[in-house]
């Protein structure tokens, strides 16, 4: 399966924050949207980096109580993991494993079109396993086959 197919199923788009938003503002956004990852971008749509829950935890470990007031631009990840809509899912999985990240930005023609998460990968693999199990049961029982 191509990463683009997962994007079609989950929908395209990313939640972005401005580089001057504080970590507390970003964490509230995480809470309110039940997410753990955002793109940090300027108003022109060009992304500067990403910010995850892990990045926020690392900021607290580094700056202590002062981390709450740090700007997204000060604590964001600038070494962003990306893949293409044309990449096969195992490519995205390999990037997640190699980079030890739970999120990968998905690009199409150089533009960011979405995010694929470890949760998206698990959902796809679980759906695939359930389809295979059903196909095997149908084969054994002689149903849905002619």
mmCIF file of N, CA and C in Angstrom:
data_model
loop_
_atom_site.group_PDB
_atom_site.id
_atom_site.type_symbol
_atom_site.label_atom_id
_atom_site.label_comp_id
_atom_site.label_asym_id
_atom_site.label_seq_id
_atom_site.Cartn_x
_atom_site.Cartn_y
_atom_site.Cartn_z
ATOM 1 N N UNK A 1 0.850 -1.181 0.000
ATOM 2 C CA UNK A 1 0.000 0.000 0.000
ATOM 3 C C UNK A 1 0.896 1.245 0.000
ATOM 4 N N UNK A 2 0.453 2.231 -0.736
ATOM 5 C CA UNK A 2 1.159 3.498 -0.808
ATOM 6 C C UNK A 2 0.715 4.410 0.342
ATOM 7 N N UNK A 3 1.619 5.251 0.795
ATOM 8 C CA UNK A 3 1.310 6.203 1.860
ATOM 9 C C UNK A 3 0.140 7.088 1.439
ATOM 10 N N UNK A 4 0.077 7.430 0.160
ATOM 11 C CA UNK A 4 -1.017 8.261 -0.346
ATOM 12 C C UNK A 4 -2.383 7.639 -0.115
ATOM 13 N N UNK A 5 -2.475 6.300 -0.144
ATOM 14 C CA UNK A 5 -3.743 5.623 0.116
ATOM 15 C C UNK A 5 -4.173 5.822 1.568
ATOM 16 N N UNK A 6 -3.226 5.787 2.475
ATOM 17 C CA UNK A 6 -3.549 6.044 3.885
ATOM 18 C C UNK A 6 -4.031 7.476 4.041
ATOM 19 N N UNK A 7 -3.401 8.398 3.327
ATOM 20 C CA UNK A 7 -3.820 9.798 3.402
ATOM 21 C C UNK A 7 -5.242 9.966 2.867
ATOM 22 N N UNK A 8 -5.601 9.222 1.824
ATOM 23 C CA UNK A 8 -6.966 9.300 1.292
ATOM 24 C C UNK A 8 -7.970 8.807 2.323
ATOM 25 N N UNK A 9 -7.608 7.731 3.041
ATOM 26 C CA UNK A 9 -8.513 7.155 4.033
ATOM 27 C C UNK A 9 -8.663 8.034 5.276
ATOM 28 N N UNK A 10 -7.585 8.672 5.702
ATOM 29 C CA UNK A 10 -7.660 9.475 6.925
ATOM 30 C C UNK A 10 -7.920 10.945 6.639
ATOM 31 N N UNK A 11 -7.689 11.358 5.414
ATOM 32 C CA UNK A 11 -7.865 12.765 5.073
ATOM 33 C C UNK A 11 -6.535 13.497 5.086
ATOM 34 N N UNK A 12 -6.451 14.474 4.240
ATOM 35 C CA UNK A 12 -5.214 15.249 4.144
ATOM 36 C C UNK A 12 -5.298 16.457 5.057
ATOM 37 N N UNK A 13 -4.161 17.068 5.264
ATOM 38 C CA UNK A 13 -4.090 18.269 6.077
ATOM 39 C C UNK A 13 -3.287 18.048 7.341
ATOM 40 N N UNK A 14 -2.801 19.134 7.871
ATOM 41 C CA UNK A 14 -2.030 19.105 9.110
ATOM 42 C C UNK A 14 -2.493 20.245 10.003
ATOM 43 N N UNK A 15 -2.289 20.074 11.274
ATOM 44 C CA UNK A 15 -2.530 21.167 12.212
ATOM 45 C C UNK A 15 -1.191 21.860 12.408
ATOM 46 N N UNK A 16 -1.202 23.164 12.229
ATOM 47 C CA UNK A 16 0.032 23.937 12.304
ATOM 48 C C UNK A 16 -0.065 25.000 13.393
ATOM 49 N N UNK A 17 1.098 25.356 13.914
ATOM 50 C CA UNK A 17 1.202 26.439 14.890
ATOM 51 C C UNK A 17 2.221 27.441 14.389
ATOM 52 N N UNK A 18 2.094 28.651 14.876
ATOM 53 C CA UNK A 18 3.047 29.704 14.525
ATOM 54 C C UNK A 18 4.317 29.528 15.349
ATOM 55 N N UNK A 19 5.453 29.955 14.820
ATOM 56 C CA UNK A 19 6.718 29.779 15.539
ATOM 57 C C UNK A 19 6.779 30.527 16.870
ATOM 58 N N UNK A 20 5.954 31.570 17.040
ATOM 59 C CA UNK A 20 6.016 32.338 18.281
ATOM 60 C C UNK A 20 5.029 31.856 19.348
ATOM 61 N N UNK A 21 4.244 30.814 19.052
ATOM 62 C CA UNK A 21 3.346 30.284 20.083
ATOM 63 C C UNK A 21 4.163 29.604 21.172
ATOM 64 N N UNK A 22 3.675 29.710 22.397
ATOM 65 C CA UNK A 22 4.407 29.121 23.515
ATOM 66 C C UNK A 22 4.134 27.627 23.617
ATOM 67 N N UNK A 23 5.009 26.947 24.341
ATOM 68 C CA UNK A 23 4.836 25.525 24.528
ATOM 69 C C UNK A 23 3.511 25.212 25.214
ATOM 70 N N UNK A 24 3.119 26.022 26.181
ATOM 71 C CA UNK A 24 1.842 25.796 26.864
ATOM 72 C C UNK A 24 0.680 25.920 25.880
ATOM 73 N N UNK A 25 0.727 26.894 24.998
ATOM 74 C CA UNK A 25 -0.332 27.028 23.984
ATOM 75 C C UNK A 25 -0.389 25.797 23.085
ATOM 76 N N UNK A 26 0.772 25.281 22.714
ATOM 77 C CA UNK A 26 0.826 24.089 21.871
ATOM 78 C C UNK A 26 0.283 22.884 22.635
ATOM 79 N N UNK A 27 0.654 22.747 23.897
ATOM 80 C CA UNK A 27 0.151 21.623 24.695
ATOM 81 C C UNK A 27 -1.369 21.684 24.866
ATOM 82 N N UNK A 28 -1.913 22.876 24.995
ATOM 83 C CA UNK A 28 -3.377 23.010 25.061
ATOM 84 C C UNK A 28 -4.020 22.583 23.742
ATOM 85 N N UNK A 29 -3.371 22.917 22.636
ATOM 86 C CA UNK A 29 -3.844 22.491 21.326
ATOM 87 C C UNK A 29 -3.808 20.966 21.216
ATOM 88 N N UNK A 30 -2.738 20.362 21.713
ATOM 89 C CA UNK A 30 -2.646 18.902 21.753
ATOM 90 C C UNK A 30 -3.837 18.329 22.520
ATOM 91 N N UNK A 31 -4.078 18.859 23.701
ATOM 92 C CA UNK A 31 -5.167 18.370 24.545
ATOM 93 C C UNK A 31 -6.522 18.553 23.864
ATOM 94 N N UNK A 32 -6.773 19.741 23.356
ATOM 95 C CA UNK A 32 -8.082 20.056 22.778
ATOM 96 C C UNK A 32 -8.386 19.256 21.516
ATOM 97 N N UNK A 33 -7.341 18.853 20.789
ATOM 98 C CA UNK A 33 -7.535 18.127 19.526
ATOM 99 C C UNK A 33 -7.157 16.649 19.624
ATOM 100 N N UNK A 34 -6.789 16.220 20.825
ATOM 101 C CA UNK A 34 -6.393 14.824 21.052
ATOM 102 C C UNK A 34 -5.298 14.391 20.072
ATOM 103 N N UNK A 35 -4.257 15.213 19.976
ATOM 104 C CA UNK A 35 -3.131 14.950 19.092
ATOM 105 C C UNK A 35 -1.839 15.084 19.883
ATOM 106 N N UNK A 36 -0.742 14.746 19.259
ATOM 107 C CA UNK A 36 0.549 14.866 19.919
ATOM 108 C C UNK A 36 1.630 15.363 18.985
ATOM 109 N N UNK A 37 1.215 16.027 17.886
ATOM 110 C CA UNK A 37 2.187 16.435 16.882
ATOM 111 C C UNK A 37 1.607 17.562 16.040
ATOM 112 N N UNK A 38 2.400 18.590 15.795
ATOM 113 C CA UNK A 38 1.994 19.696 14.923
ATOM 114 C C UNK A 38 3.169 20.116 14.053
ATOM 115 N N UNK A 39 2.832 20.802 12.994
ATOM 116 C CA UNK A 39 3.829 21.420 12.128
ATOM 117 C C UNK A 39 3.988 22.862 12.588
ATOM 118 N N UNK A 40 5.210 23.335 12.618
ATOM 119 C CA UNK A 40 5.480 24.738 12.931
ATOM 120 C C UNK A 40 5.732 25.433 11.601
ATOM 121 N N UNK A 41 4.888 26.442 11.311
ATOM 122 C CA UNK A 41 5.025 27.103 10.012
ATOM 123 C C UNK A 41 4.690 28.576 10.110
ATOM 124 N N UNK A 42 5.175 29.300 9.132
ATOM 125 C CA UNK A 42 4.831 30.717 8.990
ATOM 126 C C UNK A 42 3.492 30.814 8.263
ATOM 127 N N UNK A 43 2.966 32.004 8.176
ATOM 128 C CA UNK A 43 1.661 32.208 7.537
ATOM 129 C C UNK A 43 1.676 31.877 6.046
ATOM 130 N N UNK A 44 2.856 31.881 5.419
ATOM 131 C CA UNK A 44 2.937 31.574 3.988
ATOM 132 C C UNK A 44 2.830 30.075 3.706
ATOM 133 N N UNK A 45 2.703 29.266 4.765
ATOM 134 C CA UNK A 45 2.512 27.835 4.586
ATOM 135 C C UNK A 45 3.783 27.016 4.549
ATOM 136 N N UNK A 46 4.934 27.650 4.503
ATOM 137 C CA UNK A 46 6.195 26.914 4.499
ATOM 138 C C UNK A 46 6.499 26.436 5.909
ATOM 139 N N UNK A 47 6.760 25.130 6.040
ATOM 140 C CA UNK A 47 7.024 24.621 7.375
ATOM 141 C C UNK A 47 8.470 24.860 7.778
ATOM 142 N N UNK A 48 8.647 25.140 9.060
ATOM 143 C CA UNK A 48 9.969 25.388 9.632
ATOM 144 C C UNK A 48 10.471 24.165 10.387
ATOM 145 N N UNK A 49 9.540 23.401 10.913
ATOM 146 C CA UNK A 49 9.881 22.232 11.698
ATOM 147 C C UNK A 49 8.612 21.598 12.230
ATOM 148 N N UNK A 50 8.779 20.712 13.185
ATOM 149 C CA UNK A 50 7.648 20.048 13.813
ATOM 150 C C UNK A 50 7.825 20.071 15.325
ATOM 151 N N UNK A 51 6.720 19.856 16.011
ATOM 152 C CA UNK A 51 6.759 19.834 17.469
ATOM 153 C C UNK A 51 5.888 18.681 17.950
ATOM 154 N N UNK A 52 6.470 17.829 18.772
ATOM 155 C CA UNK A 52 5.759 16.666 19.288
ATOM 156 C C UNK A 52 5.735 16.717 20.813
ATOM 157 N N UNK A 53 4.939 15.815 21.382
ATOM 158 C CA UNK A 53 4.917 15.706 22.844
ATOM 159 C C UNK A 53 6.319 15.427 23.373
ATOM 160 N N UNK A 54 7.058 14.585 22.664
ATOM 161 C CA UNK A 54 8.425 14.260 23.091
ATOM 162 C C UNK A 54 9.308 15.507 23.095
ATOM 163 N N UNK A 55 9.147 16.361 22.088
ATOM 164 C CA UNK A 55 9.924 17.603 22.049
ATOM 165 C C UNK A 55 9.608 18.475 23.254
ATOM 166 N N UNK A 56 8.334 18.507 23.646
ATOM 167 C CA UNK A 56 7.931 19.283 24.824
ATOM 168 C C UNK A 56 8.528 18.692 26.104
ATOM 169 N N UNK A 57 8.529 17.369 26.212
ATOM 170 C CA UNK A 57 9.143 16.712 27.377
ATOM 171 C C UNK A 57 10.635 17.016 27.441
ATOM 172 N N UNK A 58 11.290 16.964 26.290
ATOM 173 C CA UNK A 58 12.724 17.279 26.254
ATOM 174 C C UNK A 58 12.979 18.727 26.654
ATOM 175 N N UNK A 59 12.091 19.632 26.272
ATOM 176 C CA UNK A 59 12.241 21.040 26.655
ATOM 177 C C UNK A 59 12.116 21.205 28.161
ATOM 178 N N UNK A 60 11.173 20.496 28.780
ATOM 179 C CA UNK A 60 11.030 20.569 30.239
ATOM 180 C C UNK A 60 12.278 20.020 30.906
ATOM 181 N N UNK A 61 12.823 18.929 30.382
ATOM 182 C CA UNK A 61 14.038 18.351 30.949
ATOM 183 C C UNK A 61 15.213 19.316 30.835
ATOM 184 N N UNK A 62 15.253 20.066 29.742
ATOM 185 C CA UNK A 62 16.370 20.990 29.518
ATOM 186 C C UNK A 62 16.201 22.331 30.232
ATOM 187 N N UNK A 63 14.989 22.906 30.186
ATOM 188 C CA UNK A 63 14.777 24.262 30.673
ATOM 189 C C UNK A 63 14.022 24.343 31.996
ATOM 190 N N UNK A 64 13.499 23.229 32.466
ATOM 191 C CA UNK A 64 12.728 23.241 33.702
ATOM 192 C C UNK A 64 11.442 24.033 33.536
ATOM 193 N N UNK A 65 11.079 24.770 34.566
ATOM 194 C CA UNK A 65 9.822 25.526 34.572
ATOM 195 C C UNK A 65 9.789 26.594 33.481
ATOM 196 N N UNK A 66 10.945 27.052 33.030
ATOM 197 C CA UNK A 66 10.995 28.067 31.969
ATOM 198 C C UNK A 66 10.508 27.530 30.626
ATOM 199 N N UNK A 67 10.434 26.213 30.479
ATOM 200 C CA UNK A 67 10.026 25.604 29.201
ATOM 201 C C UNK A 67 8.628 26.034 28.793
ATOM 202 N N UNK A 68 7.753 26.234 29.765
ATOM 203 C CA UNK A 68 6.366 26.591 29.459
ATOM 204 C C UNK A 68 6.271 27.859 28.610
ATOM 205 N N UNK A 69 7.189 28.780 28.795
ATOM 206 C CA UNK A 69 7.157 30.048 28.073
ATOM 207 C C UNK A 69 8.001 30.025 26.794
ATOM 208 N N UNK A 70 8.698 28.923 26.532
ATOM 209 C CA UNK A 70 9.522 28.843 25.320
ATOM 210 C C UNK A 70 8.639 28.851 24.082
ATOM 211 N N UNK A 71 9.136 29.488 23.042
ATOM 212 C CA UNK A 71 8.411 29.545 21.775
ATOM 213 C C UNK A 71 8.568 28.224 21.026
ATOM 214 N N UNK A 72 7.585 27.902 20.215
ATOM 215 C CA UNK A 72 7.646 26.677 19.405
ATOM 216 C C UNK A 72 8.926 26.646 18.577
ATOM 217 N N UNK A 73 9.324 27.780 18.029
ATOM 218 C CA UNK A 73 10.534 27.846 17.214
ATOM 219 C C UNK A 73 11.789 27.503 18.006
ATOM 220 N N UNK A 74 11.753 27.719 19.323
ATOM 221 C CA UNK A 74 12.925 27.442 20.161
ATOM 222 C C UNK A 74 13.071 25.967 20.503
ATOM 223 N N UNK A 75 11.987 25.216 20.464
ATOM 224 C CA UNK A 75 12.046 23.818 20.900
ATOM 225 C C UNK A 75 11.654 22.824 19.815
ATOM 226 N N UNK A 76 11.308 23.320 18.631
ATOM 227 C CA UNK A 76 10.849 22.428 17.559
ATOM 228 C C UNK A 76 11.983 21.575 17.008
ATOM 229 N N UNK A 77 11.598 20.529 16.336
ATOM 230 C CA UNK A 77 12.521 19.650 15.637
ATOM 231 C C UNK A 77 12.721 20.201 14.230
ATOM 232 N N UNK A 78 13.937 20.525 13.893
ATOM 233 C CA UNK A 78 14.221 21.069 12.558
ATOM 234 C C UNK A 78 14.623 19.971 11.570
ATOM 235 N N UNK A 79 14.979 18.811 12.095
ATOM 236 C CA UNK A 79 15.388 17.669 11.274
ATOM 237 C C UNK A 79 14.162 16.781 11.046
ATOM 238 N N UNK A 80 13.279 17.227 10.167
ATOM 239 C CA UNK A 80 11.952 16.641 10.008
ATOM 240 C C UNK A 80 11.996 15.380 9.149
ATOM 241 N N UNK A 81 11.347 14.326 9.636
ATOM 242 C CA UNK A 81 11.217 13.084 8.878
ATOM 243 C C UNK A 81 10.089 13.244 7.876
ATOM 244 N N UNK A 82 10.360 12.927 6.602
ATOM 245 C CA UNK A 82 9.344 13.057 5.561
ATOM 246 C C UNK A 82 9.332 11.822 4.671
ATOM 247 N N UNK A 83 8.193 11.625 4.038
ATOM 248 C CA UNK A 83 8.063 10.611 2.996
ATOM 249 C C UNK A 83 7.111 11.178 1.951
ATOM 250 N N UNK A 84 6.990 10.481 0.857
ATOM 251 C CA UNK A 84 6.137 10.917 -0.249
ATOM 252 C C UNK A 84 4.850 10.105 -0.274
ATOM 253 N N UNK A 85 3.817 10.679 -0.870
ATOM 254 C CA UNK A 85 2.577 9.936 -1.066
ATOM 255 C C UNK A 85 2.818 8.716 -1.946
ATOM 256 N N UNK A 86 3.887 8.739 -2.741
ATOM 257 C CA UNK A 86 4.211 7.640 -3.651
ATOM 258 C C UNK A 86 5.053 6.548 -3.002
ATOM 259 N N UNK A 87 5.480 6.752 -1.744
ATOM 260 C CA UNK A 87 6.263 5.738 -1.043
ATOM 261 C C UNK A 87 5.350 4.621 -0.554
ATOM 262 N N UNK A 88 5.875 3.415 -0.555
ATOM 263 C CA UNK A 88 5.151 2.293 0.015
ATOM 264 C C UNK A 88 5.167 2.411 1.534
ATOM 265 N N UNK A 89 4.147 1.866 2.175
ATOM 266 C CA UNK A 89 4.034 1.959 3.631
ATOM 267 C C UNK A 89 5.284 1.457 4.356
ATOM 268 N N UNK A 90 5.917 0.350 3.930
ATOM 269 C CA UNK A 90 7.136 -0.072 4.622
ATOM 270 C C UNK A 90 8.250 0.980 4.621
ATOM 271 N N UNK A 91 8.269 1.864 3.627
ATOM 272 C CA UNK A 91 9.256 2.955 3.616
ATOM 273 C C UNK A 91 8.990 3.897 4.790
ATOM 274 N N UNK A 92 7.728 4.288 4.983
ATOM 275 C CA UNK A 92 7.374 5.162 6.110
ATOM 276 C C UNK A 92 7.663 4.457 7.439
ATOM 277 N N UNK A 93 7.356 3.172 7.500
ATOM 278 C CA UNK A 93 7.627 2.407 8.721
ATOM 279 C C UNK A 93 9.132 2.373 9.014
ATOM 280 N N UNK A 94 9.928 2.203 7.966
ATOM 281 C CA UNK A 94 11.378 2.198 8.129
ATOM 282 C C UNK A 94 11.899 3.538 8.623
ATOM 283 N N UNK A 95 11.327 4.621 8.105
ATOM 284 C CA UNK A 95 11.728 5.961 8.553
ATOM 285 C C UNK A 95 11.400 6.125 10.030
ATOM 286 N N UNK A 96 10.188 5.695 10.430
ATOM 287 C CA UNK A 96 9.799 5.791 11.838
ATOM 288 C C UNK A 96 10.750 4.996 12.729
ATOM 289 N N UNK A 97 11.111 3.804 12.282
ATOM 290 C CA UNK A 97 12.003 2.958 13.070
ATOM 291 C C UNK A 97 13.405 3.550 13.143
ATOM 292 N N UNK A 98 13.942 3.925 11.999
ATOM 293 C CA UNK A 98 15.303 4.457 11.935
ATOM 294 C C UNK A 98 15.429 5.774 12.704
ATOM 295 N N UNK A 99 14.456 6.652 12.550
ATOM 296 C CA UNK A 99 14.515 7.978 13.171
ATOM 297 C C UNK A 99 13.936 7.986 14.581
ATOM 298 N N UNK A 100 13.341 6.849 15.012
ATOM 299 C CA UNK A 100 12.724 6.735 16.328
ATOM 300 C C UNK A 100 11.699 7.845 16.538
ATOM 301 N N UNK A 101 10.790 7.938 15.577
ATOM 302 C CA UNK A 101 9.730 8.943 15.621
ATOM 303 C C UNK A 101 8.389 8.265 15.400
ATOM 304 N N UNK A 102 7.341 8.886 15.895
ATOM 305 C CA UNK A 102 5.995 8.339 15.741
ATOM 306 C C UNK A 102 5.213 9.018 14.626
ATOM 307 N N UNK A 103 5.807 10.043 14.029
ATOM 308 C CA UNK A 103 5.120 10.823 12.997
ATOM 309 C C UNK A 103 6.068 11.130 11.848
ATOM 310 N N UNK A 104 5.535 11.065 10.633
ATOM 311 C CA UNK A 104 6.309 11.417 9.447
ATOM 312 C C UNK A 104 5.445 12.343 8.590
ATOM 313 N N UNK A 105 6.011 13.466 8.192
ATOM 314 C CA UNK A 105 5.293 14.371 7.288
ATOM 315 C C UNK A 105 5.208 13.729 5.907
ATOM 316 N N UNK A 106 4.056 13.854 5.289
ATOM 317 C CA UNK A 106 3.837 13.297 3.953
ATOM 318 C C UNK A 106 3.814 14.447 2.959
ATOM 319 N N UNK A 107 4.629 14.320 1.919
ATOM 320 C CA UNK A 107 4.715 15.370 0.910
ATOM 321 C C UNK A 107 4.214 14.850 -0.433
ATOM 322 N N UNK A 108 3.764 15.785 -1.240
ATOM 323 C CA UNK A 108 3.358 15.481 -2.607
ATOM 324 C C UNK A 108 3.844 16.631 -3.469
ATOM 325 N N UNK A 109 4.812 16.360 -4.307
ATOM 326 C CA UNK A 109 5.375 17.407 -5.148
ATOM 327 C C UNK A 109 6.048 18.505 -4.345
ATOM 328 N N UNK A 110 6.601 18.168 -3.184
ATOM 329 C CA UNK A 110 7.282 19.149 -2.348
ATOM 330 C C UNK A 110 6.393 19.850 -1.341
ATOM 331 N N UNK A 111 5.079 19.707 -1.480
ATOM 332 C CA UNK A 111 4.142 20.328 -0.538
ATOM 333 C C UNK A 111 3.747 19.321 0.538
ATOM 334 N N UNK A 112 3.652 19.786 1.778
ATOM 335 C CA UNK A 112 3.197 18.934 2.875
ATOM 336 C C UNK A 112 1.686 18.750 2.738
ATOM 337 N N UNK A 113 1.252 17.475 2.683
ATOM 338 C CA UNK A 113 -0.171 17.189 2.524
ATOM 339 C C UNK A 113 -0.767 16.494 3.745
ATOM 340 N N UNK A 114 0.082 16.057 4.656
ATOM 341 C CA UNK A 114 -0.445 15.380 5.832
ATOM 342 C C UNK A 114 0.641 14.778 6.687
ATOM 343 N N UNK A 115 0.183 13.985 7.636
ATOM 344 C CA UNK A 115 1.070 13.301 8.572
ATOM 345 C C UNK A 115 0.612 11.852 8.664
ATOM 346 N N UNK A 116 1.552 10.938 8.574
ATOM 347 C CA UNK A 116 1.247 9.541 8.853
ATOM 348 C C UNK A 116 1.869 9.220 10.212
ATOM 349 N N UNK A 117 1.058 8.622 11.086
ATOM 350 C CA UNK A 117 1.521 8.325 12.445
ATOM 351 C C UNK A 117 1.641 6.828 12.643
ATOM 352 N N UNK A 118 2.297 6.445 13.716
ATOM 353 C CA UNK A 118 2.410 5.037 14.057
ATOM 354 C C UNK A 118 1.015 4.442 14.259
ATOM 355 N N UNK A 119 0.086 5.234 14.756
ATOM 356 C CA UNK A 119 -1.292 4.775 14.913
ATOM 357 C C UNK A 119 -1.940 4.451 13.579
ATOM 358 N N UNK A 120 -1.653 5.253 12.553
ATOM 359 C CA UNK A 120 -2.176 4.983 11.212
ATOM 360 C C UNK A 120 -1.619 3.664 10.679
ATOM 361 N N UNK A 121 -0.324 3.424 10.930
ATOM 362 C CA UNK A 121 0.319 2.196 10.480
ATOM 363 C C UNK A 121 -0.294 0.991 11.186
ATOM 364 N N UNK A 122 -0.467 1.092 12.505
ATOM 365 C CA UNK A 122 -1.055 -0.012 13.265
ATOM 366 C C UNK A 122 -2.477 -0.294 12.782
ATOM 367 N N UNK A 123 -3.259 0.757 12.551
ATOM 368 C CA UNK A 123 -4.635 0.572 12.069
ATOM 369 C C UNK A 123 -4.637 -0.156 10.726
ATOM 370 N N UNK A 124 -3.782 0.259 9.819
ATOM 371 C CA UNK A 124 -3.717 -0.385 8.514
ATOM 372 C C UNK A 124 -3.332 -1.856 8.655
ATOM 373 N N UNK A 125 -2.311 -2.133 9.467
ATOM 374 C CA UNK A 125 -1.853 -3.517 9.647
ATOM 375 C C UNK A 125 -2.927 -4.372 10.310
ATOM 376 N N UNK A 126 -3.647 -3.825 11.272
ATOM 377 C CA UNK A 126 -4.719 -4.559 11.929
ATOM 378 C C UNK A 126 -5.850 -4.863 10.951
ATOM 379 N N UNK A 127 -6.253 -3.873 10.152
ATOM 380 C CA UNK A 127 -7.292 -4.086 9.135
ATOM 381 C C UNK A 127 -6.864 -5.167 8.147
ATOM 382 N N UNK A 128 -5.607 -5.109 7.755
ATOM 383 C CA UNK A 128 -5.064 -6.083 6.809
ATOM 384 C C UNK A 128 -5.094 -7.495 7.404
ATOM 385 N N UNK A 129 -4.702 -7.635 8.663
ATOM 386 C CA UNK A 129 -4.708 -8.940 9.334
ATOM 387 C C UNK A 129 -6.128 -9.478 9.470
ATOM 388 N N UNK A 130 -7.084 -8.602 9.773
ATOM 389 C CA UNK A 130 -8.473 -9.037 9.902
ATOM 390 C C UNK A 130 -9.052 -9.484 8.555
ATOM 391 N N UNK A 131 -8.689 -8.781 7.479
ATOM 392 C CA UNK A 131 -9.141 -9.190 6.142
ATOM 393 C C UNK A 131 -8.557 -10.553 5.777
ATOM 394 N N UNK A 132 -7.284 -10.761 6.072
ATOM 395 C CA UNK A 132 -6.637 -12.040 5.786
ATOM 396 C C UNK A 132 -7.288 -13.166 6.578
ATOM 397 N N UNK A 133 -7.557 -12.920 7.847
ATOM 398 C CA UNK A 133 -8.217 -13.923 8.687
ATOM 399 C C UNK A 133 -9.591 -14.282 8.116
ATOM 400 N N UNK A 134 -10.358 -13.269 7.716
ATOM 401 C CA UNK A 134 -11.691 -13.527 7.148
ATOM 402 C C UNK A 134 -11.577 -14.308 5.843
ATOM 403 N N UNK A 135 -10.616 -13.947 4.999
ATOM 404 C CA UNK A 135 -10.421 -14.666 3.740
ATOM 405 C C UNK A 135 -10.076 -16.131 3.990
ATOM 406 N N UNK A 136 -9.231 -16.398 4.971
ATOM 407 C CA UNK A 136 -8.869 -17.779 5.288
ATOM 408 C C UNK A 136 -10.067 -18.558 5.821
ATOM 409 N N UNK A 137 -10.849 -17.926 6.684
ATOM 410 C CA UNK A 137 -12.053 -18.586 7.197
ATOM 411 C C UNK A 137 -13.029 -18.885 6.061
ATOM 412 N N UNK A 138 -13.205 -17.936 5.165
ATOM 413 C CA UNK A 138 -14.098 -18.136 4.023
ATOM 414 C C UNK A 138 -13.588 -19.270 3.127
ATOM 415 N N UNK A 139 -12.294 -19.322 2.935
ATOM 416 C CA UNK A 139 -11.698 -20.369 2.102
ATOM 417 C C UNK A 139 -11.915 -21.748 2.729
ATOM 418 N N UNK A 140 -11.660 -21.842 4.036
ATOM 419 C CA UNK A 140 -11.832 -23.118 4.736
ATOM 420 C C UNK A 140 -13.289 -23.570 4.717
ATOM 421 N N UNK A 141 -14.198 -22.639 4.913
ATOM 422 C CA UNK A 141 -15.639 -22.957 4.951
ATOM 423 C C UNK A 141 -16.252 -23.046 3.558
ATOM 424 N N UNK A 142 -15.520 -22.632 2.545
ATOM 425 C CA UNK A 142 -16.033 -22.677 1.183
ATOM 426 C C UNK A 142 -17.024 -21.575 0.861
ATOM 427 N N UNK A 143 -17.008 -20.499 1.633
ATOM 428 C CA UNK A 143 -17.934 -19.381 1.369
ATOM 429 C C UNK A 143 -17.202 -18.283 0.617
ATOM 430 N N UNK A 144 -17.965 -17.510 -0.123
ATOM 431 C CA UNK A 144 -17.457 -16.377 -0.919
ATOM 432 C C UNK A 144 -16.463 -16.792 -1.997
ATOM 433 N N UNK A 145 -16.343 -18.092 -2.235
ATOM 434 C CA UNK A 145 -15.468 -18.576 -3.305
ATOM 435 C C UNK A 145 -16.306 -19.420 -4.260
ATOM 436 N N UNK A 146 -16.104 -19.261 -5.530
ATOM 437 C CA UNK A 146 -16.857 -20.036 -6.519
ATOM 438 C C UNK A 146 -15.909 -20.737 -7.441
#
